[in-house]
């Protein structure tokens, strides 16, 4: 375990020609970074973390806190707001169809029940279409390979949004739509008419076929809901029912929805389903073509058991098969079922052999049966992991997962709890393999001089001039990224030291901040939803009044933004794509304002449509503008010359496949890279199925790699006897620790490492987590806090030293389920 002496030795051994200030980060860097790897005194005594409420320190201004929050949650909030707004509009449309004056009834019951039932029915039809989009696996795997991933919460599409939308269908269809109809039939407000046509053209709404299709849909939706419950899915036959209900439900629900939702001869559901269903069909075809099922050879299978935990290690080989680190694949074992496919995260690094390693916890019928097969194979040949008893295996994938985005960051923290360690294993081994390729090439080490301290600066961000604090505003104006000028950069300057131009640029940065833009987007969605609902009920003047408020709000933000940015940055701003987008936002909003004023004076359908068209284009332009903000802060660092050199050298090494050369332990990635793996489990013996391989991979790695294994229920004296790391070849940053991790200390150390690697412009820490949802929520909260604390501390450090550091360091958390 590292101590203060080790931290001092590491600092002394650091190259001396890295950018000035690279190691002069906020105070107590070494101590805080070292503390992140150590349990507190209470843990050291008992092996358990002391349950104390963390003291909330002051973390700076409103901007440091809000920008940290919206960096992590802004895209998710915007997407959820858009989904909710569309649901509200669809439900309002349905309610309007059965309200006066265009629809009247003498029945006092139907006057209330039918609008509610129709509104819920419209929700079902709409969400039934959207759920097909969220279920398109190949499509979202492709999205992960595009820049969209930096601004859209792709990680939450499956399963979070998919489940949310499906739950909306169940509640709207089985409760909100069904209860009013039961009241109608029970009170005989509606009498069954068995002579009505299938396509209910005319006045015939309550025909027998509507009752029959409604009952069948109720059964299908309830079956959907029941089989998705975890206790059901993990039961003896639960997953088979779950799988069959999805297949049967998709095939049966679509025609039932079309028939049941047809009104006066118009199949409304078809209009909703047409596009998403075509996308889903194309997605299924692409999955069969691009990710076709392939017969796999079972290279190794073995069973591991620790108390109640049973884990199967399975290695499959498909020659020529390719996948990316962090992805998952579907597996079929014919001995267990010829129909069932189950998704599991790949735990190995991509390789030329086409091999993929899986660690599968026995948690249900299928996984339990696999463990039994593995156990019998292990008993037959415990050493080689015989494939005895396995008839055949098939594989398809790989499919996109949150951990796949790790390559977008230079500072990576991969966390796994229990069996959730599998993404960590894949990413860790991939980065280790890439690093060892560089380390073992003698020509790269000697000819380019990487083994000398003086040349390691090649692997660091280029040195930027340190300016007096009073000149920071000029530095931002001359060198700032036009896509996003961080308000926090100006926050570090005292207002009294700013020039007039600096104050103008600061005001522009406020209007450009994530806080303002995401808030404006959310308010715009809210107001536009209100406009749409009021307009649907034919309240033209009222909707026009709200339209005017919505457009004036946008103009209040973006007209000053364009003027202030133009005054601050001049030609740099005018010739940028950002100016074009912001000018488009202003132009479309002005057009919307003109249409809304005209609509208020003399309401017509055409004027309202013109307003919605112009405002829709504004929303699209604003979405693109927000994307640029996220892309500017979350994209991979610019491919600097040194990075281009590194990848060129790597390609040369890979092509030569040189096995010769020095084995000296150097750090080819330098201080602008760090990789930390954290595995949390109840006991160390419960990690035995992968811990030894991890410890073996840690040998002779650069200091930028660190690995911590936390055994939460083991005692320190027990852990001391089980240390899997070879201390002659593993640094002190690789540890087996008794107790729980302190996430605040760990993330604080990670953001300090990112700051040290890029002290003049900052860097983003990518945290990838797989495990229990409770820990995921804690990590999100800690990430917000640590980001705000770090920015506040950097600001104070700058004011003390009177030197500029354009730090925009952030901690972003991506999570996935088991």
Short mmCIF file of N, CA and C in Angstrom, two decimals, residues 172-261:
data_model
loop_
_atom_site.label_atom_id
_atom_site.label_comp_id
_atom_site.label_asym_id
_atom_site.label_seq_id
_atom_site.Cartn_x
_atom_site.Cartn_y
_atom_site.Cartn_z
N UNK A 172 -51.14 3.18 -19.09
CA UNK A 172 -52.16 3.85 -19.91
C UNK A 172 -53.19 2.87 -20.44
N UNK A 173 -52.72 1.69 -20.89
CA UNK A 173 -53.63 0.73 -21.51
C UNK A 173 -54.44 -0.07 -20.51
N UNK A 174 -53.79 -0.55 -19.45
CA UNK A 174 -54.45 -1.46 -18.51
C UNK A 174 -55.19 -0.75 -17.39
N UNK A 175 -54.87 0.51 -17.15
CA UNK A 175 -55.53 1.23 -16.05
C UNK A 175 -56.34 2.42 -16.57
N UNK A 176 -55.64 3.40 -17.14
CA UNK A 176 -56.31 4.66 -17.51
C UNK A 176 -57.33 4.45 -18.63
N UNK A 177 -57.03 3.55 -19.57
CA UNK A 177 -57.96 3.29 -20.66
C UNK A 177 -59.02 2.26 -20.27
N UNK A 178 -58.62 1.25 -19.50
CA UNK A 178 -59.53 0.14 -19.21
C UNK A 178 -60.59 0.51 -18.19
N UNK A 179 -60.20 1.20 -17.11
CA UNK A 179 -61.16 1.50 -16.04
C UNK A 179 -62.36 2.29 -16.54
N UNK A 180 -62.19 3.37 -17.31
CA UNK A 180 -63.38 4.08 -17.83
C UNK A 180 -64.26 3.21 -18.71
N UNK A 181 -63.64 2.32 -19.50
CA UNK A 181 -64.45 1.45 -20.37
C UNK A 181 -65.21 0.42 -19.55
N UNK A 182 -64.60 -0.08 -18.48
CA UNK A 182 -65.33 -1.00 -17.60
C UNK A 182 -66.55 -0.30 -17.00
N UNK A 183 -66.36 0.97 -16.61
CA UNK A 183 -67.48 1.76 -16.09
C UNK A 183 -68.56 1.91 -17.15
N UNK A 184 -68.15 2.14 -18.39
CA UNK A 184 -69.12 2.31 -19.48
C UNK A 184 -69.97 1.07 -19.70
N UNK A 185 -69.29 -0.09 -19.71
CA UNK A 185 -70.04 -1.34 -19.95
C UNK A 185 -70.85 -1.73 -18.72
N UNK A 186 -70.29 -1.48 -17.54
CA UNK A 186 -71.00 -1.87 -16.32
C UNK A 186 -72.26 -1.06 -16.12
N UNK A 187 -72.22 0.20 -16.49
CA UNK A 187 -73.40 1.07 -16.34
C UNK A 187 -74.30 1.06 -17.57
N UNK A 188 -73.90 0.27 -18.57
CA UNK A 188 -74.62 0.18 -19.84
C UNK A 188 -74.70 1.53 -20.54
N UNK A 189 -73.74 2.38 -20.23
CA UNK A 189 -73.63 3.62 -21.01
C UNK A 189 -73.26 3.29 -22.44
N UNK A 190 -72.55 2.16 -22.59
CA UNK A 190 -72.25 1.62 -23.91
C UNK A 190 -72.84 0.22 -23.98
N UNK A 191 -73.60 -0.03 -25.03
CA UNK A 191 -74.20 -1.34 -25.25
C UNK A 191 -73.45 -2.02 -26.38
N UNK A 192 -73.11 -3.29 -26.18
CA UNK A 192 -72.35 -4.02 -27.19
C UNK A 192 -73.16 -4.18 -28.45
N UNK A 193 -72.55 -3.84 -29.55
CA UNK A 193 -73.20 -3.98 -30.85
C UNK A 193 -72.39 -4.98 -31.67
N UNK A 194 -72.88 -6.22 -31.74
CA UNK A 194 -72.13 -7.26 -32.43
C UNK A 194 -72.29 -7.20 -33.94
N UNK A 195 -73.00 -6.23 -34.43
CA UNK A 195 -73.15 -6.13 -35.87
C UNK A 195 -72.26 -5.08 -36.50
N UNK A 196 -71.44 -4.44 -35.70
CA UNK A 196 -70.57 -3.40 -36.22
C UNK A 196 -69.45 -3.96 -37.08
N UNK A 197 -68.97 -3.16 -38.03
CA UNK A 197 -67.90 -3.60 -38.91
C UNK A 197 -66.56 -3.64 -38.18
N UNK A 198 -65.60 -4.39 -38.77
CA UNK A 198 -64.27 -4.46 -38.18
C UNK A 198 -63.62 -3.10 -38.18
N UNK A 199 -63.70 -2.41 -39.32
CA UNK A 199 -63.18 -1.04 -39.39
C UNK A 199 -64.35 -0.12 -39.04
N UNK A 200 -64.31 0.42 -37.86
CA UNK A 200 -65.48 1.11 -37.31
C UNK A 200 -65.73 2.44 -38.00
N UNK A 201 -66.16 2.33 -39.23
CA UNK A 201 -66.46 3.52 -40.02
C UNK A 201 -67.84 4.04 -39.63
N UNK A 202 -67.94 5.34 -39.38
CA UNK A 202 -69.22 5.92 -39.01
C UNK A 202 -69.31 6.12 -37.51
N UNK A 203 -70.51 5.93 -36.95
CA UNK A 203 -70.74 6.22 -35.54
C UNK A 203 -70.56 5.01 -34.65
N UNK A 204 -70.26 3.87 -35.20
CA UNK A 204 -70.18 2.66 -34.39
C UNK A 204 -68.86 2.53 -33.66
N UNK A 205 -68.81 2.95 -32.41
CA UNK A 205 -67.57 2.90 -31.63
C UNK A 205 -67.52 1.66 -30.74
N UNK A 206 -68.63 1.31 -30.11
CA UNK A 206 -68.63 0.25 -29.10
C UNK A 206 -69.08 -1.08 -29.69
N UNK A 207 -68.42 -1.54 -30.70
CA UNK A 207 -68.79 -2.81 -31.31
C UNK A 207 -68.19 -3.96 -30.53
N UNK A 208 -68.67 -5.16 -30.85
CA UNK A 208 -68.18 -6.36 -30.17
C UNK A 208 -66.69 -6.57 -30.43
N UNK A 209 -66.28 -6.27 -31.67
CA UNK A 209 -64.85 -6.48 -31.99
C UNK A 209 -63.96 -5.56 -31.15
N UNK A 210 -64.43 -4.35 -30.82
CA UNK A 210 -63.65 -3.46 -29.96
C UNK A 210 -63.51 -4.05 -28.56
N UNK A 211 -64.57 -4.66 -28.06
CA UNK A 211 -64.51 -5.28 -26.74
C UNK A 211 -63.55 -6.46 -26.75
N UNK A 212 -63.64 -7.29 -27.79
CA UNK A 212 -62.77 -8.47 -27.86
C UNK A 212 -61.31 -8.07 -28.00
N UNK A 213 -61.01 -7.17 -28.92
CA UNK A 213 -59.61 -6.75 -29.10
C UNK A 213 -59.08 -6.03 -27.86
N UNK A 214 -59.97 -5.30 -27.18
CA UNK A 214 -59.55 -4.63 -25.94
C UNK A 214 -59.16 -5.62 -24.87
N UNK A 215 -59.96 -6.68 -24.71
CA UNK A 215 -59.66 -7.71 -23.71
C UNK A 215 -58.35 -8.42 -24.06
N UNK A 216 -58.17 -8.76 -25.35
CA UNK A 216 -56.94 -9.43 -25.76
C UNK A 216 -55.71 -8.54 -25.53
N UNK A 217 -55.83 -7.25 -25.82
CA UNK A 217 -54.72 -6.33 -25.58
C UNK A 217 -54.42 -6.22 -24.09
N UNK A 218 -55.45 -6.22 -23.26
CA UNK A 218 -55.25 -6.18 -21.82
C UNK A 218 -54.46 -7.39 -21.36
N UNK A 219 -54.78 -8.56 -21.88
CA UNK A 219 -54.06 -9.78 -21.52
C UNK A 219 -52.60 -9.70 -21.99
N UNK A 220 -52.39 -9.23 -23.21
CA UNK A 220 -51.03 -9.13 -23.76
C UNK A 220 -50.18 -8.17 -22.93
N UNK A 221 -50.74 -7.01 -22.61
CA UNK A 221 -49.98 -6.01 -21.84
C UNK A 221 -49.66 -6.51 -20.43
N UNK A 222 -50.63 -7.15 -19.80
CA UNK A 222 -50.39 -7.68 -18.46
C UNK A 222 -49.34 -8.79 -18.50
N UNK A 223 -49.37 -9.60 -19.56
CA UNK A 223 -48.37 -10.64 -19.72
C UNK A 223 -46.98 -10.03 -19.91
N UNK A 224 -46.92 -8.98 -20.70
CA UNK A 224 -45.67 -8.24 -20.87
C UNK A 224 -45.12 -7.81 -19.51
N UNK A 225 -45.99 -7.16 -18.72
CA UNK A 225 -45.57 -6.60 -17.44
C UNK A 225 -45.14 -7.69 -16.47
N UNK A 226 -45.94 -8.74 -16.36
CA UNK A 226 -45.65 -9.80 -15.39
C UNK A 226 -44.35 -10.52 -15.70
N UNK A 227 -44.10 -10.77 -16.97
CA UNK A 227 -42.89 -11.54 -17.32
C UNK A 227 -41.62 -10.71 -17.27
N UNK A 228 -41.73 -9.38 -17.16
CA UNK A 228 -40.53 -8.56 -17.03
C UNK A 228 -40.08 -8.40 -15.59
N UNK A 229 -40.91 -8.81 -14.63
CA UNK A 229 -40.51 -8.74 -13.23
C UNK A 229 -39.32 -9.65 -12.98
N UNK A 230 -38.37 -9.16 -12.22
CA UNK A 230 -37.12 -9.91 -12.03
C UNK A 230 -37.35 -11.28 -11.43
N UNK A 231 -38.24 -11.38 -10.46
CA UNK A 231 -38.49 -12.68 -9.83
C UNK A 231 -39.04 -13.69 -10.83
N UNK A 232 -39.82 -13.20 -11.78
CA UNK A 232 -40.38 -14.10 -12.80
C UNK A 232 -39.30 -14.49 -13.79
N UNK A 233 -38.53 -13.51 -14.28
CA UNK A 233 -37.50 -13.79 -15.29
C UNK A 233 -36.45 -14.76 -14.78
N UNK A 234 -36.15 -14.70 -13.48
CA UNK A 234 -35.09 -15.54 -12.93
C UNK A 234 -35.60 -16.86 -12.36
N UNK A 235 -36.90 -17.12 -12.54
CA UNK A 235 -37.46 -18.38 -12.05
C UNK A 235 -37.12 -19.52 -13.02
N UNK A 236 -37.59 -20.69 -12.70
CA UNK A 236 -37.23 -21.88 -13.48
C UNK A 236 -37.58 -21.76 -14.95
N UNK A 237 -38.78 -21.32 -15.25
CA UNK A 237 -39.19 -21.18 -16.66
C UNK A 237 -39.49 -19.72 -17.00
N UNK A 238 -39.12 -18.81 -16.09
CA UNK A 238 -39.50 -17.41 -16.27
C UNK A 238 -38.96 -16.78 -17.53
N UNK A 239 -37.68 -17.03 -17.85
CA UNK A 239 -37.12 -16.36 -19.02
C UNK A 239 -37.75 -16.87 -20.31
N UNK A 240 -38.07 -18.16 -20.34
CA UNK A 240 -38.74 -18.68 -21.53
C UNK A 240 -40.09 -18.00 -21.74
N UNK A 241 -40.82 -17.80 -20.62
CA UNK A 241 -42.10 -17.10 -20.73
C UNK A 241 -41.87 -15.66 -21.15
N UNK A 242 -40.84 -15.04 -20.58
CA UNK A 242 -40.49 -13.66 -20.93
C UNK A 242 -40.20 -13.54 -22.43
N UNK A 243 -39.37 -14.45 -22.92
CA UNK A 243 -38.99 -14.41 -24.33
C UNK A 243 -40.19 -14.69 -25.24
N UNK A 244 -40.97 -15.72 -24.89
CA UNK A 244 -42.13 -16.08 -25.70
C UNK A 244 -43.19 -14.97 -25.67
N UNK A 245 -43.35 -14.34 -24.51
CA UNK A 245 -44.35 -13.27 -24.42
C UNK A 245 -43.96 -12.08 -25.28
N UNK A 246 -42.66 -11.79 -25.39
CA UNK A 246 -42.22 -10.70 -26.26
C UNK A 246 -42.46 -11.04 -27.73
N UNK A 247 -42.11 -12.25 -28.10
CA UNK A 247 -42.32 -12.66 -29.50
C UNK A 247 -43.81 -12.69 -29.82
N UNK A 248 -44.58 -13.36 -28.95
CA UNK A 248 -46.03 -13.44 -29.17
C UNK A 248 -46.67 -12.06 -29.09
N UNK A 249 -46.20 -11.24 -28.14
CA UNK A 249 -46.79 -9.92 -27.95
C UNK A 249 -46.58 -9.02 -29.15
N UNK A 250 -45.37 -9.03 -29.72
CA UNK A 250 -45.09 -8.19 -30.88
C UNK A 250 -45.95 -8.61 -32.06
N UNK A 251 -46.05 -9.92 -32.27
CA UNK A 251 -46.81 -10.43 -33.41
C UNK A 251 -48.30 -10.16 -33.26
N UNK A 252 -48.81 -10.28 -32.03
CA UNK A 252 -50.26 -10.14 -31.82
C UNK A 252 -50.69 -8.72 -31.50
N UNK A 253 -49.85 -7.98 -30.77
CA UNK A 253 -50.27 -6.64 -30.32
C UNK A 253 -50.41 -5.67 -31.48
N UNK A 254 -49.55 -5.79 -32.49
CA UNK A 254 -49.60 -4.84 -33.60
C UNK A 254 -50.95 -4.89 -34.33
N UNK A 255 -51.39 -6.06 -34.82
CA UNK A 255 -52.72 -6.06 -35.50
C UNK A 255 -53.86 -5.73 -34.55
N UNK A 256 -53.75 -6.14 -33.28
CA UNK A 256 -54.82 -5.81 -32.33
C UNK A 256 -54.90 -4.31 -32.10
N UNK A 257 -53.75 -3.64 -31.99
CA UNK A 257 -53.74 -2.20 -31.80
C UNK A 257 -54.31 -1.48 -33.03
N UNK A 258 -53.97 -1.99 -34.20
CA UNK A 258 -54.46 -1.36 -35.43
C UNK A 258 -55.98 -1.45 -35.51
N UNK A 259 -56.51 -2.65 -35.23
CA UNK A 259 -57.96 -2.83 -35.30
C UNK A 259 -58.66 -2.04 -34.19
N UNK A 260 -58.12 -2.16 -32.97
CA UNK A 260 -58.76 -1.52 -31.82
C UNK A 260 -58.67 0.00 -31.90
N UNK A 261 -57.59 0.52 -32.49
CA UNK A 261 -57.39 1.96 -32.53
C UNK A 261 -57.92 2.64 -33.76
#
